[in-house]
Amino acid sequence: MNDLKQILTLLSADSPSATSVLGYAQTLAETLGKPLTILARSDPATEALLAKLQTDGTLKDPENELVRVGKRMVPEVIQRLGSDCSSMVIFDEVQRLALFRQTSFSRLRRLMEHLCAPLIEVQYPHWPIQSILLCSGGLPYSIRLEKIVMQMAQSLGAKVRLLHVIAPVTREYKLANEIHTHWQDFLEMDTAQSEHLRNALRYAQNLGVDATFRVKHGPVRDMIEEELKMNEYQLAAMGSTYSSTSLTRLYRADMTALIASTLKIPLLTIRGSEDDVYE
């Protein structure tokens, strides 16, 4: 996995899922062959939890780096990461809520605009990871996400389902109407998004990853949730900062956050760039 150098996980005693998230992070780091850094909040309750985990053997690898951070751990974590795009951060719902409470980021897409590190929120750990749902809008912003997912799948021996949702047409454009009418054949169409998705599948093929494509037509959130309910996935991946700095952010729902609020499996999100390309 060339794009990922290490895994960081947050640990605080006020999180009911602290132990299970730590176990998930340790197992993922071991499977991917990456070093793990545990960022533990410096308070008596978390110190007591650490002592228990070390005694009962939950902290598996003594070579894992253990770093104490302040009580307001989230701003320290963000400052520590800075522009580091090669460290994956694993956290749970309690820490996500603290993320918004302790910073000025009111939406997940605003956080992603400031952090380029891959983020995994774990509410309910699922292991082993055998099947990954990768939601892509077919834009350059999705390339980093697609590459990381394919690289992870290669190391995990997991299958990937690449999902693209075509939303109902809201304006009368020739191309939009054509896609709306022939949406089942979207992958074969001569559009920039179709070419992008073909490149993503080609990238997976070059890595030896079993990746398949599915296109759905309808409201984006409904289609993603339908796909998640109809199939057994252990990891979902989605998110980009497309429209994060435009006027659309004032009225368009933060789709990644909406899905995360009801998701029962870990969710991977990554900030992308319009300059990313498939080589």
Tab-separated table of C-alpha atoms in Angstrom:
chain	number	residue	atom	x	y	z
A	1	MET	CA	0.000	0.000	0.000
A	2	ASN	CA	2.112	2.855	-1.305
A	3	ASP	CA	-0.334	5.634	-0.377
A	4	LEU	CA	-0.625	4.683	3.311
A	5	LYS	CA	2.305	4.850	5.728
A	6	GLN	CA	0.748	4.414	9.183
A	7	ILE	CA	-2.515	4.103	11.125
A	8	LEU	CA	-3.536	6.328	14.030
A	9	THR	CA	-6.381	5.590	16.412
A	10	LEU	CA	-7.905	7.732	19.156
A	11	LEU	CA	-8.451	6.324	22.651
A	12	SER	CA	-10.504	7.921	25.427
A	13	ALA	CA	-12.307	6.316	28.349
A	14	ASP	CA	-15.551	8.257	27.723
A	15	SER	CA	-16.169	6.228	24.576
A	16	PRO	CA	-18.203	3.025	25.172
A	17	SER	CA	-16.631	1.423	22.086
A	18	ALA	CA	-13.025	2.395	22.915
A	19	THR	CA	-11.814	-1.192	23.345
A	20	SER	CA	-13.501	-2.569	20.222
A	21	VAL	CA	-12.281	0.335	18.050
A	22	LEU	CA	-8.744	-0.167	19.347
A	23	GLY	CA	-8.965	-3.867	18.503
A	24	TYR	CA	-10.210	-3.010	15.006
A	25	ALA	CA	-7.335	-0.568	14.468
A	26	GLN	CA	-4.758	-3.065	15.689
A	27	THR	CA	-6.090	-5.849	13.466
A	28	LEU	CA	-6.281	-3.568	10.415
A	29	ALA	CA	-2.740	-2.252	10.966
A	30	GLU	CA	-1.393	-5.783	11.383
A	31	THR	CA	-3.192	-7.043	8.262
A	32	LEU	CA	-2.052	-4.094	6.131
A	33	GLY	CA	1.476	-4.307	7.550
A	34	LYS	CA	1.434	-0.717	8.834
A	35	PRO	CA	2.675	0.720	12.152
A	36	LEU	CA	0.010	1.807	14.621
A	37	THR	CA	0.087	4.927	16.788
A	38	ILE	CA	-2.395	5.144	19.663
A	39	LEU	CA	-3.298	8.721	20.604
A	40	ALA	CA	-4.604	8.399	24.171
A	41	ARG	CA	-6.222	11.231	26.074
A	42	SER	CA	-4.233	12.206	29.142
A	43	ASP	CA	-6.699	11.858	32.010
A	44	PRO	CA	-7.068	9.446	34.984
A	45	ALA	CA	-9.930	7.431	33.456
A	46	THR	CA	-8.085	6.809	30.186
A	47	GLU	CA	-4.861	5.965	32.048
A	48	ALA	CA	-6.811	3.380	34.057
A	49	LEU	CA	-8.250	1.969	30.830
A	50	LEU	CA	-4.768	1.748	29.308
A	51	ALA	CA	-3.463	-0.095	32.366
A	52	LYS	CA	-6.326	-2.599	32.075
A	53	LEU	CA	-5.749	-3.110	28.352
A	54	GLN	CA	-2.033	-3.707	28.919
A	55	THR	CA	-2.758	-6.173	31.716
A	56	ASP	CA	-5.382	-8.251	29.891
A	57	GLY	CA	-3.365	-8.351	26.658
A	58	THR	CA	-5.727	-6.224	24.538
A	59	LEU	CA	-2.744	-4.081	23.529
A	60	LYS	CA	-1.310	-6.760	21.276
A	61	ASP	CA	1.905	-5.294	19.911
A	62	PRO	CA	4.361	-3.732	22.361
A	63	GLU	CA	5.926	-1.911	19.404
A	64	ASN	CA	2.788	0.168	18.868
A	65	GLU	CA	3.565	3.795	19.606
A	66	LEU	CA	1.570	5.247	22.501
A	67	VAL	CA	1.222	9.041	22.585
A	68	ARG	CA	-0.583	11.039	25.276
A	69	VAL	CA	-2.569	14.039	24.110
A	70	GLY	CA	-4.426	16.711	26.096
A	71	LYS	CA	-8.009	16.571	27.302
A	72	ARG	CA	-9.059	18.526	24.206
A	73	MET	CA	-7.528	15.809	22.110
A	74	VAL	CA	-9.253	16.533	18.802
A	75	PRO	CA	-7.573	19.904	18.028
A	76	GLU	CA	-4.232	18.355	19.001
A	77	VAL	CA	-4.831	15.463	16.603
A	78	ILE	CA	-5.727	17.844	13.770
A	79	GLN	CA	-2.632	19.935	14.466
A	80	ARG	CA	-0.489	16.792	14.625
A	81	LEU	CA	-1.729	15.588	11.251
A	82	GLY	CA	-1.422	18.915	9.456
A	83	SER	CA	-0.904	18.199	5.769
A	84	ASP	CA	-0.032	14.529	6.355
A	85	CYS	CA	-2.048	12.570	3.794
A	86	SER	CA	-0.401	9.204	4.486
A	87	SER	CA	-1.757	8.511	7.994
A	88	MET	CA	-5.141	6.814	8.300
A	89	VAL	CA	-7.137	7.942	11.360
A	90	ILE	CA	-9.607	5.576	13.047
A	91	PHE	CA	-12.187	6.910	15.519
A	92	ASP	CA	-15.720	6.286	16.758
A	93	GLU	CA	-18.979	8.242	16.996
A	94	VAL	CA	-18.136	9.813	20.371
A	95	GLN	CA	-14.876	11.184	18.977
A	96	ARG	CA	-16.618	12.376	15.803
A	97	LEU	CA	-19.064	14.395	17.893
A	98	ALA	CA	-16.132	15.826	19.854
A	99	LEU	CA	-14.549	16.667	16.531
A	100	PHE	CA	-17.371	19.070	15.715
A	101	ARG	CA	-17.779	20.299	19.302
A	102	GLN	CA	-14.097	21.180	19.771
A	103	THR	CA	-13.500	22.695	16.345
A	104	SER	CA	-15.195	25.107	13.972
A	105	PHE	CA	-16.075	22.348	11.503
A	106	SER	CA	-19.860	22.214	11.327
A	107	ARG	CA	-19.959	19.563	8.629
A	108	LEU	CA	-17.961	16.484	7.733
A	109	ARG	CA	-17.122	17.936	4.318
A	110	ARG	CA	-15.644	21.014	6.025
A	111	LEU	CA	-13.409	18.784	8.129
A	112	MET	CA	-12.327	16.900	5.005
A	113	GLU	CA	-11.455	20.210	3.401
A	114	HIS	CA	-8.808	20.769	6.125
A	115	LEU	CA	-7.547	17.181	6.529
A	116	CYS	CA	-6.304	15.081	3.645
A	117	ALA	CA	-5.767	11.974	5.810
A	118	PRO	CA	-8.047	8.969	5.230
A	119	LEU	CA	-10.648	8.805	8.021
A	120	ILE	CA	-12.485	5.692	9.237
A	121	GLU	CA	-15.404	6.052	11.621
A	122	VAL	CA	-16.147	2.804	13.431
A	123	GLN	CA	-19.477	2.464	15.213
A	124	TYR	CA	-19.758	-1.300	14.853
A	125	PRO	CA	-16.502	-3.096	13.958
A	126	HIS	CA	-16.861	-5.821	11.308
A	127	TRP	CA	-14.051	-8.284	10.688
A	128	PRO	CA	-12.796	-9.829	8.508
A	129	ILE	CA	-13.288	-7.339	5.682
A	130	GLN	CA	-14.351	-9.462	2.723
A	131	SER	CA	-16.516	-7.048	0.754
A	132	ILE	CA	-16.218	-3.244	0.392
A	133	LEU	CA	-18.819	-0.847	-1.018
A	134	LEU	CA	-17.062	2.010	-2.819
A	135	CYS	CA	-19.399	4.885	-3.732
A	136	SER	CA	-18.006	7.112	-6.468
A	137	GLY	CA	-19.383	10.141	-8.260
A	138	GLY	CA	-16.995	9.549	-11.144
A	139	LEU	CA	-15.066	12.778	-10.516
A	140	PRO	CA	-11.318	13.405	-9.969
A	141	TYR	CA	-12.080	14.129	-6.302
A	142	SER	CA	-12.836	10.403	-5.899
A	143	ILE	CA	-9.498	9.089	-7.184
A	144	ARG	CA	-7.621	9.088	-3.857
A	145	LEU	CA	-10.530	7.264	-2.237
A	146	GLU	CA	-10.688	4.719	-5.038
A	147	LYS	CA	-6.941	4.068	-4.954
A	148	ILE	CA	-6.806	3.619	-1.174
A	149	VAL	CA	-9.802	1.255	-1.252
A	150	MET	CA	-8.305	-0.849	-4.057
A	151	GLN	CA	-4.946	-0.994	-2.290
A	152	MET	CA	-6.640	-2.039	0.957
A	153	ALA	CA	-8.667	-4.678	-0.887
A	154	GLN	CA	-5.471	-6.070	-2.396
A	155	SER	CA	-3.907	-6.492	1.063
A	156	LEU	CA	-7.123	-7.787	2.661
A	157	GLY	CA	-8.101	-10.127	-0.166
A	158	ALA	CA	-11.471	-8.350	-0.269
A	159	LYS	CA	-13.912	-7.811	-3.125
A	160	VAL	CA	-14.976	-4.285	-4.122
A	161	ARG	CA	-18.329	-3.146	-5.459
A	162	LEU	CA	-17.965	0.206	-7.251
A	163	LEU	CA	-21.323	1.975	-6.998
A	164	HIS	CA	-22.350	4.999	-9.037
A	165	VAL	CA	-25.749	6.637	-8.499
A	166	ILE	CA	-27.421	8.679	-11.207
A	167	ALA	CA	-29.772	11.170	-9.583
A	168	PRO	CA	-33.059	12.140	-11.259
A	169	VAL	CA	-32.763	14.934	-13.835
A	170	THR	CA	-33.634	18.378	-12.446
A	171	ARG	CA	-32.799	20.465	-15.526
A	172	GLU	CA	-33.326	20.006	-19.236
A	173	TYR	CA	-29.876	19.288	-20.685
A	174	LYS	CA	-29.301	17.012	-23.663
A	175	LEU	CA	-26.543	14.961	-22.009
A	176	ALA	CA	-28.409	14.744	-18.702
A	177	ASN	CA	-31.529	13.500	-20.468
A	178	GLU	CA	-29.509	10.953	-22.440
A	179	ILE	CA	-27.930	9.600	-19.258
A	180	HIS	CA	-31.339	9.570	-17.558
A	181	THR	CA	-32.849	7.566	-20.432
A	182	HIS	CA	-29.989	5.080	-20.863
A	183	TRP	CA	-28.628	4.978	-17.323
A	184	GLN	CA	-28.200	1.180	-17.360
A	185	ASP	CA	-25.477	1.629	-20.022
A	186	PHE	CA	-23.676	4.428	-18.210
A	187	LEU	CA	-20.328	2.641	-17.984
A	188	GLU	CA	-20.165	2.339	-21.795
A	189	MET	CA	-21.124	5.948	-22.484
A	190	ASP	CA	-18.748	8.579	-23.843
A	191	THR	CA	-18.705	10.853	-20.792
A	192	ALA	CA	-15.910	11.999	-18.486
A	193	GLN	CA	-17.522	10.220	-15.543
A	194	SER	CA	-17.879	6.971	-17.463
A	195	GLU	CA	-14.215	7.114	-18.470
A	196	HIS	CA	-13.270	7.822	-14.855
A	197	LEU	CA	-15.151	4.761	-13.621
A	198	ARG	CA	-13.591	2.572	-16.324
A	199	ASN	CA	-10.171	3.798	-15.176
A	200	ALA	CA	-11.027	2.902	-11.572
A	201	LEU	CA	-11.960	-0.636	-12.593
A	202	ARG	CA	-8.795	-0.872	-14.692
A	203	TYR	CA	-6.726	0.233	-11.684
A	204	ALA	CA	-8.328	-2.523	-9.597
A	205	GLN	CA	-7.665	-5.082	-12.324
A	206	ASN	CA	-3.978	-4.126	-12.450
A	207	LEU	CA	-3.768	-4.767	-8.693
A	208	GLY	CA	-5.469	-8.129	-9.056
A	209	VAL	CA	-8.527	-6.942	-7.100
A	210	ASP	CA	-11.948	-8.470	-7.760
A	211	ALA	CA	-13.937	-5.280	-8.455
A	212	THR	CA	-17.390	-5.094	-10.024
A	213	PHE	CA	-19.515	-2.126	-11.094
A	214	ARG	CA	-23.111	-1.318	-10.305
A	215	VAL	CA	-25.128	1.713	-11.396
A	216	LYS	CA	-28.384	2.788	-9.757
A	217	HIS	CA	-30.879	5.462	-10.701
A	218	GLY	CA	-32.740	7.489	-8.080
A	219	PRO	CA	-32.187	9.661	-4.991
A	220	VAL	CA	-28.551	9.240	-3.993
A	221	ARG	CA	-29.061	8.533	-0.292
A	222	ASP	CA	-31.898	6.072	-0.928
A	223	MET	CA	-29.885	4.164	-3.521
A	224	ILE	CA	-26.787	3.880	-1.321
A	225	GLU	CA	-28.813	2.737	1.681
A	226	GLU	CA	-30.675	0.235	-0.511
A	227	GLU	CA	-27.374	-1.216	-1.707
A	228	LEU	CA	-26.110	-1.506	1.876
A	229	LYS	CA	-29.294	-3.282	3.015
A	230	MET	CA	-29.391	-5.720	0.095
A	231	ASN	CA	-25.777	-6.879	0.395
A	232	GLU	CA	-23.359	-7.826	3.141
A	233	TYR	CA	-20.483	-5.342	3.277
A	234	GLN	CA	-17.940	-4.939	6.075
A	235	LEU	CA	-16.686	-1.503	4.985
A	236	ALA	CA	-18.220	1.411	3.078
A	237	ALA	CA	-16.217	4.150	1.382
A	238	MET	CA	-17.496	7.492	0.136
A	239	GLY	CA	-16.977	11.225	0.306
A	240	SER	CA	-15.355	14.137	-1.480
A	241	THR	CA	-15.139	17.874	-0.976
A	242	TYR	CA	-16.898	18.575	-4.256
A	243	SER	CA	-19.081	21.639	-3.572
A	244	SER	CA	-17.578	22.140	-0.095
A	245	THR	CA	-16.610	25.723	-0.914
A	246	SER	CA	-19.428	26.556	-3.288
A	247	LEU	CA	-22.905	27.952	-2.663
A	248	THR	CA	-24.377	24.441	-2.940
A	249	ARG	CA	-23.048	23.615	0.530
A	250	LEU	CA	-25.654	26.019	1.936
A	251	TYR	CA	-28.570	23.896	0.797
A	252	ARG	CA	-27.231	20.487	-0.265
A	253	ALA	CA	-27.150	17.808	2.416
A	254	ASP	CA	-23.783	16.438	3.495
A	255	MET	CA	-24.380	12.990	1.992
A	256	THR	CA	-21.421	11.300	3.667
A	257	ALA	CA	-22.558	12.489	7.110
A	258	LEU	CA	-26.158	11.424	6.431
A	259	ILE	CA	-25.046	7.910	5.527
A	260	ALA	CA	-22.657	7.788	8.506
A	261	SER	CA	-25.478	8.647	10.922
A	262	THR	CA	-27.296	5.357	10.225
A	263	LEU	CA	-24.483	3.120	9.020
A	264	LYS	CA	-23.853	-0.125	10.895
A	265	ILE	CA	-20.420	-0.792	9.388
A	266	PRO	CA	-17.191	1.273	9.388
A	267	LEU	CA	-17.083	4.187	6.930
A	268	LEU	CA	-13.943	5.351	5.117
A	269	THR	CA	-13.768	8.922	3.800
A	270	ILE	CA	-10.906	10.814	2.141
A	271	ARG	CA	-10.486	14.331	0.834
A	272	GLY	CA	-9.765	14.422	-2.872
A	273	SER	CA	-8.418	16.974	-5.315
A	274	GLU	CA	-9.557	18.091	-8.751
A	275	ASP	CA	-5.947	17.626	-9.870
A	276	ASP	CA	-5.820	13.882	-9.081
A	277	VAL	CA	-5.478	11.620	-12.114
A	278	TYR	CA	-5.157	7.965	-13.018
A	279	GLU	CA	-1.777	7.373	-14.634
